[in-house]
Short mmCIF file of C-alpha atoms in Angstrom, two decimals:
data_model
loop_
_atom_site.label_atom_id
_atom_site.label_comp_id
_atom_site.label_asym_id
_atom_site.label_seq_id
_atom_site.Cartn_x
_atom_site.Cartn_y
_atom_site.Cartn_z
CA UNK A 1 0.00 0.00 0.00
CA UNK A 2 3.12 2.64 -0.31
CA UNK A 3 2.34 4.61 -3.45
CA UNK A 4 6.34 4.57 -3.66
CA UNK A 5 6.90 0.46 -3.97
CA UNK A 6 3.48 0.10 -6.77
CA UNK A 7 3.86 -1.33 -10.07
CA UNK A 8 1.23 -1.51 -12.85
CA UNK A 9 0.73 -5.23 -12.08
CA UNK A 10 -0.23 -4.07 -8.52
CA UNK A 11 -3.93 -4.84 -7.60
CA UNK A 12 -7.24 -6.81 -8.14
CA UNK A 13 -10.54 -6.59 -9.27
CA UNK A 14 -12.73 -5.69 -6.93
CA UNK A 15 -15.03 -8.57 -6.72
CA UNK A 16 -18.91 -7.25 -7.19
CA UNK A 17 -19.90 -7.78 -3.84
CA UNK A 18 -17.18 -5.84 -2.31
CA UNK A 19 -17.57 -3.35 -4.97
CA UNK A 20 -20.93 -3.14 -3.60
CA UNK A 21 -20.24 -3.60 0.02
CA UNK A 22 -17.35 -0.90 -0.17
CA UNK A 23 -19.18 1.74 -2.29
CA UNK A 24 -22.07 1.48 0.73
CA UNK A 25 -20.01 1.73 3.44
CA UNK A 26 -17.88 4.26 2.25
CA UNK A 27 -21.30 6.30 2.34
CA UNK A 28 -22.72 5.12 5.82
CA UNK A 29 -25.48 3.62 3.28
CA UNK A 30 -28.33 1.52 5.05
CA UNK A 31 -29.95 -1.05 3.38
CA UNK A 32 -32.16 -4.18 3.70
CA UNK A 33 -29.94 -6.24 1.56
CA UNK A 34 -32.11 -7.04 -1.25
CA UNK A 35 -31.36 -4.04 -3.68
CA UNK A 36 -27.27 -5.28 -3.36
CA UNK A 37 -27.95 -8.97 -3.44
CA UNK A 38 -29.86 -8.54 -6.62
CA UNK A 39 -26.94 -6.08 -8.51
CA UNK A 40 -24.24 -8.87 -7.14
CA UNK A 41 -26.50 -11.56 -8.71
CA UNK A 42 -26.43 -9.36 -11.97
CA UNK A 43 -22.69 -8.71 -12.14
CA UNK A 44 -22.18 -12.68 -11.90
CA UNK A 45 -21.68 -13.46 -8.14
CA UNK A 46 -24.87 -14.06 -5.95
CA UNK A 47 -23.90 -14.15 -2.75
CA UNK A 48 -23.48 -17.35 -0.79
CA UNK A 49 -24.08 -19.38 -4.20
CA UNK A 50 -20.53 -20.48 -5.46
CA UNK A 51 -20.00 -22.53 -7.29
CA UNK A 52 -16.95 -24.47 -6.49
CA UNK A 53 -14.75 -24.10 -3.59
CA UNK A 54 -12.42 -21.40 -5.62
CA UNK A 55 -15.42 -19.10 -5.34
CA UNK A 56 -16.71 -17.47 -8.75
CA UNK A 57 -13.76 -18.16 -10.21
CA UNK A 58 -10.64 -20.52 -11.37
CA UNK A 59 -7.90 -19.78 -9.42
CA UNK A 60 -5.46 -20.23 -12.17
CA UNK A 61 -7.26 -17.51 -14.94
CA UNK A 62 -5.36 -15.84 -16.85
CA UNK A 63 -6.08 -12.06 -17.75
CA UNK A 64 -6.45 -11.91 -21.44
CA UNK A 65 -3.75 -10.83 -23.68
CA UNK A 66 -1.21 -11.15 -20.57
CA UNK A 67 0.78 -13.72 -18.54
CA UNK A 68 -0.70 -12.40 -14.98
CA UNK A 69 -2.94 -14.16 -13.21
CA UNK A 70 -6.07 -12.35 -12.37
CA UNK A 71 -8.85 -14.77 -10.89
CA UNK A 72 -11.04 -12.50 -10.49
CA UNK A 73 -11.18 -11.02 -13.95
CA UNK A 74 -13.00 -13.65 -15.21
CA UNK A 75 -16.09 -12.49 -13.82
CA UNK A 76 -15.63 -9.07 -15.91
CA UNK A 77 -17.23 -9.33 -19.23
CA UNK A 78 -18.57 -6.82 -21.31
CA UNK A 79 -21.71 -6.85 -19.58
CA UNK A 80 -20.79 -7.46 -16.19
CA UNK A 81 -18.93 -3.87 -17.03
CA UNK A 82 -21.23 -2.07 -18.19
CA UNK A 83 -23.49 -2.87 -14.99
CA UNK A 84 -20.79 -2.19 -12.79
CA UNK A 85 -20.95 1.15 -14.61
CA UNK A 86 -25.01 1.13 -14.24
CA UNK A 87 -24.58 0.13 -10.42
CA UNK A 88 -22.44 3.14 -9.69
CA UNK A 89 -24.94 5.46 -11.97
CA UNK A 90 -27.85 3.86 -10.13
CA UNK A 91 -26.08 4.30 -6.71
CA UNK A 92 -25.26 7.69 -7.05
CA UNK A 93 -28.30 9.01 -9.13
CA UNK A 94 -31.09 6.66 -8.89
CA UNK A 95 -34.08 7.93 -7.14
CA UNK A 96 -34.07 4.38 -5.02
CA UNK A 97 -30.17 4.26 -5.37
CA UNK A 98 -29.46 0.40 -5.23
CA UNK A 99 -33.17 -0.61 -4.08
CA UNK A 100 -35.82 0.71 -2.18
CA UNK A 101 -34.34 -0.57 1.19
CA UNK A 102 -31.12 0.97 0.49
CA UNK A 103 -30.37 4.66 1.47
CA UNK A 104 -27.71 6.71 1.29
CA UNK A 105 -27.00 10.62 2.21
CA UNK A 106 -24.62 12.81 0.10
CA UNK A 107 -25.20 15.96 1.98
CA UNK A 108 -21.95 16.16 3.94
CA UNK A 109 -20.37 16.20 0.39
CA UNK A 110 -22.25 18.59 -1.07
CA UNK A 111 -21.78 20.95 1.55
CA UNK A 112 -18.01 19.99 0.88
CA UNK A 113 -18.54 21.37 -2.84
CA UNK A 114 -19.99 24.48 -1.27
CA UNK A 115 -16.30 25.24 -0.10
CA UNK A 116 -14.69 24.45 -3.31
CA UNK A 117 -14.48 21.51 -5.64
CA UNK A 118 -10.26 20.98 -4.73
CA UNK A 119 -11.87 19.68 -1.45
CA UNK A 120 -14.29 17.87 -2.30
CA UNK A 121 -12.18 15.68 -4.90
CA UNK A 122 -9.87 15.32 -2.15
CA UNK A 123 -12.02 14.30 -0.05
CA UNK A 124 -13.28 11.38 -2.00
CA UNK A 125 -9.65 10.34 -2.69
CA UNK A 126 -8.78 9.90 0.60
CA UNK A 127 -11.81 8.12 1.40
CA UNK A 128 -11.91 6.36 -1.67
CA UNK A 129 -8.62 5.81 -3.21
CA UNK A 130 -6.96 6.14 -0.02
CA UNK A 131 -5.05 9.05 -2.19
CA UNK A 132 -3.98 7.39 -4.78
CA UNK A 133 -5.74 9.20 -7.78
CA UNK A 134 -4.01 9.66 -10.69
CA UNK A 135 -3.13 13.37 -11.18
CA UNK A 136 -4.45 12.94 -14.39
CA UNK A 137 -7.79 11.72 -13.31
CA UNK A 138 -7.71 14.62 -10.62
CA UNK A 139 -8.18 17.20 -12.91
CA UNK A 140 -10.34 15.41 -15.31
CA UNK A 141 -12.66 14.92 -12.32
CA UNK A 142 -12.27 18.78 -10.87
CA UNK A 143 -13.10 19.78 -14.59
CA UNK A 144 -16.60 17.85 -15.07
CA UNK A 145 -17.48 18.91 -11.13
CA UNK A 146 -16.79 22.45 -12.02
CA UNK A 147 -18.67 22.21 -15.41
CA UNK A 148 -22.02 21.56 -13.39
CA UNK A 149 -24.63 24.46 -14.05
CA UNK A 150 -25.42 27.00 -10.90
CA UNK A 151 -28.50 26.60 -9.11
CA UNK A 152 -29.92 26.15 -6.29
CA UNK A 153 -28.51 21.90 -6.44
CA UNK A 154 -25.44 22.52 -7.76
CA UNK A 155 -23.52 21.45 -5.02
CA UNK A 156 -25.28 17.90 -4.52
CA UNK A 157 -24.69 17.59 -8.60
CA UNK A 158 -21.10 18.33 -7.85
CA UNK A 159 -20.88 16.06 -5.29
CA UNK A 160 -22.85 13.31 -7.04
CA UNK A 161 -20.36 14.13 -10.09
CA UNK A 162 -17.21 13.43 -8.42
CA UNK A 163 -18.62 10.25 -6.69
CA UNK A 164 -20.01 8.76 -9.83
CA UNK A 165 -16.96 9.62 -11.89
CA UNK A 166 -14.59 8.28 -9.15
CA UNK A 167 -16.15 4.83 -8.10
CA UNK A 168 -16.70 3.93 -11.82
CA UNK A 169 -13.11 4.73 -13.00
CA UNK A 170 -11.14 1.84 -12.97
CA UNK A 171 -8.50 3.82 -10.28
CA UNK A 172 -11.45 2.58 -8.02
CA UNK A 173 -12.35 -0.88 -10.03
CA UNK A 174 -8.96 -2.15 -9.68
CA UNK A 175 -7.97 -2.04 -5.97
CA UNK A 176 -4.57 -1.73 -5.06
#
């Protein structure tokens, strides 16, 4: 975990439901457990159904197109992608978020984006990324949550912006 020792083989997939799990307790989300249990079951890992001792997945898989092993990767298809993508949308801007029993409050961030969109993105590294976004990704991110129109919700858009951009970049997908 020292920025200083990582190499761009570092890190894993997130599994879904951690992806899930994290993403809601990162928030202080509360939930029934039905809204999660049904996006895990969509992104190809119900929970408590696996099927073999390896879990979801061979232990010996091979990331496409490389010689690493990356277990987990099997799970991530083109679809399962895209609804990781849809999950993060969903959790961020649905009106139910990730189903009816699940809710989550993003006022504390968008009274962070009141005082200025640099602390609000850093913010949400730390507590995301545990600091580790890419400079790169930094400003791409401070330029969408600054693009987001005045009005009287602008602050919970820019909040909502940074969270949705930053839990469905792959910075967050791929944990280090």
């Amino acid at each position: 975990d020292v920025a200083s020792t990582a190499v761009a083989t570092d890190g894993h997939l997130r599994e879904p439901i951690l992806f899930i799990a994290n993403m809601l307790r990162a928030f202080g989300a509360t939930s029934d457990g039905a809204g999660p249990v049904n996006y895990a079951t969509n992104l190809s890992e119900l929970p408590l159904r696996s099927p073999s001792v390896f879990n979801f997945f061979p232990p010996d898989y091979l990331i496409p197109g490389t010689t690493l092993l990356g277990p987990e990767f099997d799970l991530q298809t083109a679809g399962t992608a895209l609804a990781r993508i849809n999950l993060a949308y969903s959790f961020v801007y649905g009106s139910t978020g990730i189903g009816s029993g699940t809710t989550v409050d993003f006022t504390p961030y968008a009274t962070l984006a009141a005082t200025g969109a640099n602390q609000l993105v850093d913010s949400l590294n730390t507590l995301l990324l545990h600091g580790t976004l890419s400079s790169s990704s930094q400003a791409s991110i401070l330029a969408a949550v600054n693009a987001v129109p005045s009005g009287t919700t602008q602050s919970m858009n820019q909040a909502k912006t940074a969270i949705y951009l930053i839990i469905s970049s792959s910075q967050y997908q791929i944990e280090q």
